[in-house]
Tab-separated table of C-alpha atoms and ligand atoms in Angstrom:
chain	number	residue	atom	x	y	z
A	71	MET	CA	3.125	56.191	22.359
A	72	ARG	CA	3.295	56.329	26.116
A	73	THR	CA	3.305	53.136	28.080
A	74	GLY	CA	3.219	52.555	31.801
A	75	VAL	CA	2.508	55.058	34.527
A	76	THR	CA	2.556	58.805	33.933
A	77	HIS	CA	4.374	60.265	36.926
A	78	LEU	CA	3.014	63.369	38.587
A	79	PHE	CA	5.711	65.018	40.670
A	80	ILE	CA	4.129	68.469	40.836
A	81	PRO	CA	2.973	70.130	44.050
A	82	GLY	CA	-0.685	70.051	43.077
A	83	PRO	CA	-2.854	68.692	41.765
A	84	THR	CA	-1.413	65.674	43.544
A	85	ASN	CA	-1.962	61.980	42.982
A	86	VAL	CA	-5.484	60.880	43.870
A	87	PRO	CA	-5.465	57.514	45.686
A	88	GLU	CA	-7.381	54.708	44.010
A	89	ARG	CA	-9.752	54.454	46.985
A	90	VAL	CA	-10.608	58.142	46.667
A	91	ARG	CA	-11.158	57.921	42.914
A	92	ARG	CA	-13.484	54.967	43.331
A	93	ALA	CA	-15.393	56.699	46.115
A	94	MET	CA	-16.201	59.535	43.691
A	95	ASN	CA	-17.696	57.203	41.099
A	96	VAL	CA	-21.261	57.421	42.366
A	97	PRO	CA	-24.560	58.420	40.767
A	98	MET	CA	-25.849	61.962	41.114
A	99	GLN	CA	-27.893	62.469	44.222
A	100	ASP	CA	-30.429	64.899	45.603
A	101	MET	CA	-28.651	67.682	47.445
A	102	ARG	CA	-31.882	68.596	49.234
A	103	ALA	CA	-32.647	65.054	50.374
A	104	PRO	CA	-33.411	64.671	54.081
A	105	ASP	CA	-30.335	62.481	54.603
A	106	PHE	CA	-27.814	64.662	52.678
A	107	GLY	CA	-26.332	65.778	55.992
A	108	ASP	CA	-25.243	62.183	56.664
A	109	LEU	CA	-22.581	62.774	54.030
A	110	THR	CA	-21.665	66.389	54.737
A	111	LEU	CA	-21.890	67.012	58.483
A	112	GLY	CA	-19.085	64.566	59.268
A	113	LEU	CA	-16.865	66.272	56.696
A	114	PHE	CA	-17.027	69.561	58.578
A	115	GLU	CA	-16.132	67.820	61.830
A	116	ASP	CA	-13.212	65.929	60.321
A	117	LEU	CA	-11.875	68.993	58.491
A	118	LYS	CA	-11.789	70.717	61.882
A	119	ARG	CA	-9.562	67.909	63.098
A	120	VAL	CA	-7.249	68.407	60.113
A	121	LEU	CA	-7.100	72.150	60.810
A	122	ARG	CA	-6.759	71.420	64.526
A	123	THR	CA	-9.558	73.747	65.519
A	124	GLU	CA	-12.290	73.154	68.029
A	125	THR	CA	-13.574	76.707	68.221
A	126	GLY	CA	-13.526	77.660	64.539
A	127	ALA	CA	-16.006	76.943	61.764
A	128	VAL	CA	-15.167	75.157	58.525
A	129	MET	CA	-16.666	76.082	55.159
A	130	MET	CA	-16.311	74.509	51.729
A	131	PHE	CA	-16.972	76.620	48.664
A	132	PRO	CA	-17.065	75.210	45.156
A	133	GLY	CA	-13.872	76.776	43.802
A	134	SER	CA	-10.169	76.467	44.408
A	135	GLY	CA	-7.697	77.862	46.916
A	136	THR	CA	-7.752	81.216	45.142
A	137	GLY	CA	-11.518	81.419	45.646
A	138	ALA	CA	-11.021	80.699	49.335
A	139	TRP	CA	-8.527	83.608	49.503
A	140	GLU	CA	-11.227	85.864	48.079
A	141	ALA	CA	-13.878	84.538	50.439
A	142	ALA	CA	-11.590	85.143	53.433
A	143	ILE	CA	-10.868	88.728	52.414
A	144	THR	CA	-14.294	89.879	51.292
A	145	ASN	CA	-16.169	88.457	54.269
A	146	THR	CA	-14.029	89.949	57.001
A	147	LEU	CA	-12.548	93.257	55.803
A	148	ASN	CA	-13.750	96.695	54.717
A	149	PRO	CA	-12.772	98.568	51.555
A	150	GLY	CA	-9.543	100.478	52.171
A	151	ASP	CA	-8.543	98.436	55.222
A	152	ARG	CA	-4.806	98.169	55.693
A	153	VAL	CA	-3.279	94.676	55.565
A	154	LEU	CA	0.321	93.577	56.078
A	155	ILE	CA	1.760	90.920	53.786
A	156	ALA	CA	5.220	89.713	52.824
A	157	ARG	CA	6.031	88.550	49.313
A	158	TYR	CA	8.538	85.714	49.155
A	159	GLY	CA	7.328	83.731	46.174
A	160	GLN	CA	4.701	83.633	43.466
A	161	PHE	CA	1.816	82.590	45.714
A	162	SER	CA	2.343	85.269	48.344
A	163	ALA	CA	2.790	87.785	45.486
A	164	LEU	CA	-0.527	86.744	43.923
A	165	TRP	CA	-2.298	86.997	47.261
A	166	ALA	CA	-1.002	90.546	47.723
A	167	GLN	CA	-2.132	91.348	44.186
A	168	MET	CA	-5.623	90.056	44.929
A	169	ALA	CA	-5.806	92.189	48.072
A	170	GLU	CA	-4.901	95.232	45.975
A	171	ARG	CA	-7.421	94.384	43.269
A	172	LEU	CA	-10.132	94.089	45.883
A	173	GLY	CA	-9.408	97.586	47.136
A	174	LEU	CA	-7.393	97.024	50.280
A	175	GLU	CA	-4.496	99.208	51.354
A	176	VAL	CA	-1.698	96.671	51.062
A	177	GLU	CA	1.486	97.162	53.059
A	178	VAL	CA	3.954	94.876	51.304
A	179	VAL	CA	7.249	93.649	52.697
A	180	ASP	CA	9.420	92.251	49.924
A	181	VAL	CA	11.654	89.422	51.016
A	182	ALA	CA	14.217	87.508	48.947
A	183	TRP	CA	12.637	84.420	47.383
A	184	GLY	CA	14.083	81.560	49.412
A	185	LEU	CA	13.348	83.170	52.768
A	186	GLY	CA	10.099	82.994	54.736
A	187	ALA	CA	7.822	85.370	56.615
A	188	PRO	CA	9.906	88.228	58.071
A	189	VAL	CA	8.763	87.854	61.660
A	190	ASP	CA	11.087	90.608	62.939
A	191	VAL	CA	9.914	93.130	60.358
A	192	PHE	CA	6.297	92.245	61.082
A	193	ALA	CA	6.961	92.626	64.817
A	194	ARG	CA	8.370	96.138	64.300
A	195	ARG	CA	5.539	97.263	62.038
A	196	LEU	CA	2.926	95.944	64.415
A	197	ALA	CA	4.614	97.498	67.445
A	198	HIS	CA	4.621	100.905	65.698
A	199	ASP	CA	1.013	100.653	64.601
A	200	ASN	CA	-0.357	102.221	67.796
A	201	ARG	CA	-3.649	103.197	66.189
A	202	HIS	CA	-4.188	99.635	64.947
A	203	ALA	CA	-4.606	100.685	61.329
A	204	ILE	CA	-3.458	97.212	60.238
A	205	LYS	CA	-6.554	95.019	60.205
A	206	ALA	CA	-4.994	91.750	59.043
A	207	VAL	CA	-1.618	90.065	58.598
A	208	PHE	CA	-1.356	87.585	55.705
A	209	VAL	CA	1.095	84.684	55.912
A	210	THR	CA	1.695	82.075	53.243
A	211	HIS	CA	2.496	79.067	55.401
A	212	ASN	CA	4.144	77.059	52.659
A	213	GLU	CA	5.391	79.029	49.660
A	214	THR	CA	4.934	76.446	46.937
A	215	ALA	CA	7.020	78.434	44.441
A	216	THR	CA	10.191	78.298	46.538
A	217	GLY	CA	9.802	75.285	48.815
A	218	VAL	CA	9.851	77.426	51.939
A	219	SER	CA	7.767	76.962	55.080
A	220	ALA	CA	7.133	80.122	57.074
A	221	ASP	CA	6.924	80.541	60.835
A	222	VAL	CA	3.208	81.167	61.400
A	223	GLU	CA	3.561	80.671	65.140
A	224	GLY	CA	6.260	83.362	65.159
A	225	VAL	CA	3.886	85.810	63.489
A	226	ARG	CA	1.253	85.022	66.118
A	227	ARG	CA	3.834	85.741	68.847
A	228	ALA	CA	4.673	89.054	67.156
A	229	LEU	CA	0.983	90.021	67.135
A	230	ASP	CA	0.599	89.076	70.785
A	231	ALA	CA	3.814	90.825	71.842
A	232	ALA	CA	2.544	94.036	70.248
A	233	GLY	CA	-0.890	93.540	71.798
A	234	HIS	CA	-2.181	93.969	68.257
A	235	PRO	CA	-5.762	92.944	67.390
A	236	ALA	CA	-5.196	92.373	63.630
A	237	MET	CA	-6.600	89.143	62.256
A	238	LEU	CA	-4.140	86.452	61.158
A	239	PHE	CA	-4.828	85.079	57.664
A	240	VAL	CA	-2.900	81.961	56.643
A	241	ASP	CA	-2.622	80.445	53.179
A	242	GLY	CA	-2.243	76.766	54.003
A	243	VAL	CA	-3.049	75.478	50.521
A	244	SER	CA	0.142	73.404	50.275
A	245	SER	CA	0.615	72.763	53.986
A	246	ILE	CA	-2.691	71.805	55.599
A	247	GLY	CA	-2.973	68.041	55.917
A	248	SER	CA	0.740	67.552	55.189
A	249	ILE	CA	2.765	69.855	57.456
A	250	ASP	CA	2.071	70.638	61.102
A	251	PHE	CA	-0.670	73.275	61.183
A	252	ARG	CA	-2.495	74.380	64.339
A	253	MET	CA	-5.317	76.796	63.789
A	254	ASP	CA	-6.347	77.226	67.441
A	255	ASP	CA	-2.879	77.088	69.027
A	256	TRP	CA	-1.525	79.644	66.571
A	257	GLY	CA	-4.570	81.881	66.777
A	258	VAL	CA	-5.234	81.708	63.049
A	259	ASP	CA	-8.382	83.638	62.110
A	260	LEU	CA	-8.710	82.625	58.472
A	261	ALA	CA	-7.096	79.386	57.291
A	262	VAL	CA	-7.317	78.770	53.572
A	263	THR	CA	-6.802	75.576	51.609
A	264	GLY	CA	-7.959	73.704	48.525
A	265	SER	CA	-8.872	70.123	47.739
A	266	GLN	CA	-6.103	69.209	45.279
A	267	LYS	CA	-2.966	69.213	47.414
A	268	GLY	CA	-2.573	67.533	50.799
A	269	LEU	CA	-6.191	66.372	50.688
A	270	MET	CA	-5.446	64.220	47.618
A	271	LEU	CA	-8.576	65.201	45.663
A	272	PRO	CA	-9.217	66.794	42.304
A	273	ALA	CA	-9.413	70.593	42.330
A	274	GLY	CA	-12.864	72.003	43.020
A	275	LEU	CA	-13.165	72.869	46.698
A	276	GLY	CA	-11.949	76.019	48.406
A	277	ILE	CA	-11.821	75.203	52.100
A	278	LEU	CA	-11.754	77.706	54.938
A	279	GLY	CA	-11.257	77.591	58.664
A	280	VAL	CA	-12.835	80.657	60.257
A	281	SER	CA	-12.253	81.700	63.865
A	282	GLN	CA	-14.987	83.128	66.081
A	283	LYS	CA	-13.239	86.487	65.851
A	284	ALA	CA	-13.345	86.339	62.050
A	285	LEU	CA	-17.002	85.305	62.129
A	286	GLU	CA	-17.735	88.321	64.299
A	287	ALA	CA	-15.841	90.570	61.883
A	288	SER	CA	-17.879	89.128	59.010
A	289	GLN	CA	-21.086	90.464	60.548
A	290	SER	CA	-20.070	94.073	60.036
A	291	ALA	CA	-17.543	93.772	57.167
A	292	THR	CA	-18.629	95.892	54.220
A	293	MET	CA	-16.608	94.569	51.294
A	294	ARG	CA	-18.828	93.443	48.439
A	295	ARG	CA	-19.452	89.756	48.192
A	296	ALA	CA	-22.279	87.615	46.916
A	297	TYR	CA	-21.397	84.045	45.975
A	298	PHE	CA	-18.902	83.728	48.829
A	299	GLU	CA	-21.161	85.128	51.576
A	300	PHE	CA	-20.264	83.371	54.845
A	301	SER	CA	-23.662	83.894	56.472
A	302	ASP	CA	-25.561	82.224	53.602
A	303	MET	CA	-23.141	79.308	53.701
A	304	MET	CA	-23.260	78.964	57.493
A	305	ALA	CA	-27.053	79.084	57.618
A	306	MET	CA	-27.381	76.192	55.155
A	307	ASN	CA	-24.356	74.224	56.448
A	308	ALA	CA	-25.896	73.964	59.920
A	309	ALA	CA	-28.100	71.109	58.692
A	310	GLY	CA	-25.573	69.879	56.104
A	311	TYR	CA	-26.932	71.795	53.088
A	312	PHE	CA	-25.513	74.411	50.726
A	313	PRO	CA	-26.872	77.662	49.291
A	314	TYR	CA	-26.205	76.377	45.738
A	315	THR	CA	-25.384	73.075	44.062
A	316	PRO	CA	-22.387	71.552	45.817
A	317	PRO	CA	-19.901	69.148	44.140
A	318	THR	CA	-21.266	65.962	45.677
A	319	GLN	CA	-18.649	63.709	44.027
A	320	LEU	CA	-15.900	65.696	45.688
A	321	PHE	CA	-17.615	65.237	49.043
A	322	HIS	CA	-17.576	61.462	48.573
A	323	GLY	CA	-13.906	61.717	47.625
A	324	LEU	CA	-13.209	63.926	50.625
A	325	ARG	CA	-14.887	61.360	52.904
A	326	ALA	CA	-12.516	58.683	51.589
A	327	ALA	CA	-9.464	60.981	51.768
A	328	LEU	CA	-10.207	61.962	55.369
A	329	ASP	CA	-10.659	58.288	56.244
A	330	LEU	CA	-7.226	57.567	54.769
A	331	ILE	CA	-5.669	60.432	56.736
A	332	PHE	CA	-7.164	59.349	60.047
A	333	GLU	CA	-6.473	55.651	59.472
A	334	GLU	CA	-2.796	56.544	59.045
A	335	GLY	CA	-3.066	59.195	61.793
A	336	LEU	CA	-2.580	62.911	61.161
A	337	ASP	CA	0.699	62.956	63.104
A	338	ALA	CA	1.934	59.972	61.113
A	339	VAL	CA	0.950	61.695	57.855
A	340	ILE	CA	2.988	64.742	58.898
A	341	ALA	CA	5.948	62.570	59.930
A	342	ARG	CA	5.792	60.717	56.614
A	343	HIS	CA	5.919	63.980	54.690
A	344	HIS	CA	9.011	64.959	56.662
A	345	ARG	CA	10.696	61.610	56.105
A	346	LEU	CA	9.981	61.557	52.364
A	347	ALA	CA	10.984	65.202	51.884
A	348	GLU	CA	14.263	64.706	53.700
A	349	GLY	CA	15.159	61.919	51.272
A	350	VAL	CA	14.493	64.202	48.302
A	351	ARG	CA	16.630	66.961	49.828
A	352	ARG	CA	19.495	64.559	50.479
A	353	GLY	CA	19.261	63.449	46.878
A	354	VAL	CA	19.521	67.023	45.647
A	355	ARG	CA	22.508	67.651	47.900
A	356	ALA	CA	24.220	64.558	46.468
A	357	TRP	CA	23.861	66.074	42.982
A	358	GLY	CA	25.702	69.137	44.249
A	359	LEU	CA	22.733	71.388	43.426
A	360	ASP	CA	21.237	74.092	45.632
A	361	LEU	CA	17.731	74.486	46.953
A	362	VAL	CA	15.922	77.801	46.659
A	363	ALA	CA	15.191	77.616	50.413
A	364	ARG	CA	18.125	79.282	52.093
A	365	HIS	CA	18.181	77.590	55.468
A	366	PRO	CA	17.220	74.153	56.835
A	367	SER	CA	14.741	75.777	59.223
A	368	LEU	CA	12.818	76.941	56.131
A	369	TYR	CA	12.725	73.635	54.260
A	370	SER	CA	9.293	72.641	53.067
A	371	ASP	CA	8.186	69.060	53.576
A	372	THR	CA	5.750	69.259	50.659
A	373	VAL	CA	7.787	70.722	47.799
A	374	THR	CA	11.467	71.067	46.969
A	375	ALA	CA	12.559	73.842	44.585
A	376	ILE	CA	15.918	73.055	42.995
A	377	ARG	CA	18.265	75.473	41.243
A	378	THR	CA	19.766	74.067	38.061
A	379	PRO	CA	23.440	74.793	37.262
A	380	ASP	CA	23.923	78.224	35.599
A	381	ASP	CA	24.383	76.679	32.140
A	382	VAL	CA	21.330	74.393	32.385
A	383	ASP	CA	17.863	75.680	31.499
A	384	ALA	CA	15.385	74.244	33.998
A	385	ARG	CA	12.711	74.369	31.272
A	386	GLU	CA	14.764	71.799	29.341
A	387	VAL	CA	14.896	69.531	32.379
A	388	ILE	CA	11.121	69.709	32.679
A	389	ARG	CA	10.573	69.213	28.946
A	390	ILE	CA	12.811	66.131	28.829
A	391	GLY	CA	11.155	64.723	31.932
A	392	TYR	CA	7.744	65.076	30.328
A	393	GLU	CA	8.513	64.074	26.756
A	394	THR	CA	11.039	61.322	27.338
A	395	TYR	CA	10.220	59.916	30.754
A	396	ASN	CA	6.459	60.470	31.256
A	397	ALA	CA	7.203	62.561	34.314
A	398	SER	CA	5.907	65.997	35.277
A	399	PHE	CA	8.045	68.234	37.451
A	400	GLY	CA	6.968	71.649	38.668
A	401	SER	CA	8.358	74.661	36.819
A	402	GLY	CA	10.171	77.715	38.122
A	403	LEU	CA	7.557	80.444	38.542
A	404	ALA	CA	7.982	84.138	37.642
A	405	GLN	CA	11.523	85.262	38.540
A	406	LEU	CA	12.583	81.619	38.943
A	407	ALA	CA	11.522	80.566	35.413
A	408	GLY	CA	14.289	78.639	33.680
A	409	ARG	CA	16.440	78.601	36.812
A	410	VAL	CA	14.430	76.241	38.975
A	411	PHE	CA	12.429	73.053	38.780
A	412	ARG	CA	10.353	71.638	41.597
A	413	ILE	CA	9.563	68.212	42.955
A	414	GLY	CA	6.209	68.045	44.712
A	415	HIS	CA	6.132	65.444	47.477
A	416	LEU	CA	2.782	65.740	49.159
A	417	GLY	CA	-0.319	63.671	49.499
A	418	ASP	CA	-0.503	60.041	48.449
A	419	LEU	CA	3.222	59.284	48.293
A	420	ASN	CA	5.797	56.741	49.419
A	421	GLU	CA	9.536	56.089	49.291
A	422	GLY	CA	9.369	54.341	45.928
A	423	MET	CA	7.669	57.322	44.325
A	424	CYS	CA	10.245	59.747	45.702
A	425	LEU	CA	13.087	57.521	44.476
A	426	THR	CA	11.460	57.433	41.052
A	427	ALA	CA	11.196	61.231	41.079
A	428	LEU	CA	14.894	61.537	41.891
A	429	SER	CA	15.867	58.910	39.361
A	430	LEU	CA	13.913	60.527	36.503
A	431	ALA	CA	15.138	63.982	37.552
A	432	GLU	CA	18.703	62.658	37.251
A	433	LEU	CA	18.007	61.433	33.719
A	434	SER	CA	16.312	64.709	32.786
A	435	LEU	CA	19.086	66.836	34.286
A	436	THR	CA	21.706	64.795	32.455
A	437	GLY	CA	19.723	65.084	29.232
A	438	ALA	CA	19.678	68.863	29.668
A	439	GLY	CA	23.456	68.917	30.058
A	440	ALA	CA	23.931	68.965	33.827
A	441	ARG	CA	27.085	67.193	34.959
A	442	ILE	CA	25.721	65.126	37.802
A	443	GLN	CA	26.501	61.541	38.643
A	444	LEU	CA	23.644	59.258	37.691
A	445	GLY	CA	22.370	57.403	40.717
A	446	ALA	CA	23.996	59.701	43.278
A	447	GLY	CA	20.759	61.306	44.411
A	448	VAL	CA	18.867	58.028	44.442
A	449	ALA	CA	21.586	56.399	46.559
A	450	ALA	CA	21.615	59.255	49.064
A	451	ALA	CA	17.843	59.104	49.437
A	452	GLN	CA	17.924	55.313	49.761
A	453	SER	CA	20.466	55.585	52.571
A	454	TRP	CA	18.215	58.018	54.392
A	455	TYR	CA	15.077	55.933	53.891
A	456	ALA	CA	16.915	52.827	55.128
A	457	GLU	CA	18.129	54.713	58.192
A	458	ALA	CA	14.772	56.375	58.875
A	459	SER	CA	12.775	53.156	58.628
A	460	ALA	CA	15.256	51.325	60.881
A	461	ARG	CA	15.024	54.077	63.497
A	462	PRO	CA	11.351	54.998	63.783
A	463	THR	CA	12.070	57.922	66.102
A	464	LEU	CA	13.950	59.570	63.258
A	465	SER	CA	11.110	59.145	60.831
A	466	GLN	CA	8.530	60.226	63.365
A	467	ARG	CA	10.297	63.410	64.307
A	468	VAL	CA	8.025	66.257	63.371
A	469	ALA	CA	10.142	69.182	62.235
B	66	LIG	C1	-1.814	75.922	44.869
B	66	LIG	C2	-1.676	77.113	45.743
B	66	LIG	C3	-2.574	78.188	45.674
B	66	LIG	C4	-3.603	78.311	44.605
B	66	LIG	O1	-4.620	77.483	44.793
B	66	LIG	P1	-5.634	77.126	43.599
B	66	LIG	O2	-6.345	75.973	44.201
B	66	LIG	O3	-4.809	76.796	42.407
B	66	LIG	O4	-6.491	78.302	43.393
B	66	LIG	C5	-2.455	79.204	46.588
B	66	LIG	N1	-1.495	79.199	47.506
B	66	LIG	C6	-0.589	78.209	47.595
B	66	LIG	C7	0.463	78.274	48.639
B	66	LIG	C8	-0.652	77.139	46.718
B	66	LIG	O5	0.238	76.150	46.797
């Protein structure tokens, strides 16, 4: 029998705040009612603030982040178009695979898992593409499989330096709302996210930020699409309606989640993610274990991927955490299976939850045979949290 709280330390779905869960507990309502826009129109405006776009449009499709990937591709590209993408983890690999399945010509750059977007390689390829055959560059902002944050702004600079007109697609599923993301400043044409990560909701919404340039491209793009058609969505969204039944409960939850984000302040939310993540990383360092991310400039503030010692199976760590301590940790995906476990630290989270994650990870690691000192990681994180809360400038520093 399990007593007490079941701990969810995975990088999505994340913990749903009580206020958000209660906000979703409402009766069904008429999605064609004259006042339906009172609920939905404000959501579009506030999502724009989260994406930091004034010029782009926001759309919400029933679906998940993967559906939003598909919507972004099929609405703006043509069959056989060339796209440039780097694979540096399971999510970027799956995105490249989708692009192939949908019939694009995919130019893949393989990068060691633990590194980020290869800005220099992209810059060279773009500079050599005189005929502008590359129609889009895909960047996974936060590679959830490896705990790496990529330099989206650097990719934008590479595009600009080459004078290249390709669209910039960004997977922000595990970054938007948690890590600094600037759609307009970085010239992002398609920003993709989902409801169940930084937005602290159940899964069910695929959310897109679409630039004016991408909207223009969508008017002549010839890839096949039906359910995800931007123009149908935009036409109905203008008055707050949808072309098919929308998940109204999720909209009520999203209203509450956005209120929480703006009550705390988006900058403060981002600073909190940095402060909490830094504590987790210091804990891991105190164990003497390595991160998958190879350099501090790549560290993700939403997920930490931890290599277990060579003689410790990460699957055992995760199994013990779940079965003995009511705690879920993220697994090592694909080539990292058995070698890595992950601590998700995004969304509705505080110091106490991160300390609990470290403490239960220590017990699980020890149970799986790792020779680490119990309490070492917790103590290191506590020292950091004490320091960071005593010196607000430290905790407010946005990486
Ligand atoms: C979770 C995640 C996805 C997949 O999103 P779903 O909502 O599960 O479809 C895609 N990309 C990244 C970076 C993610 O973290």
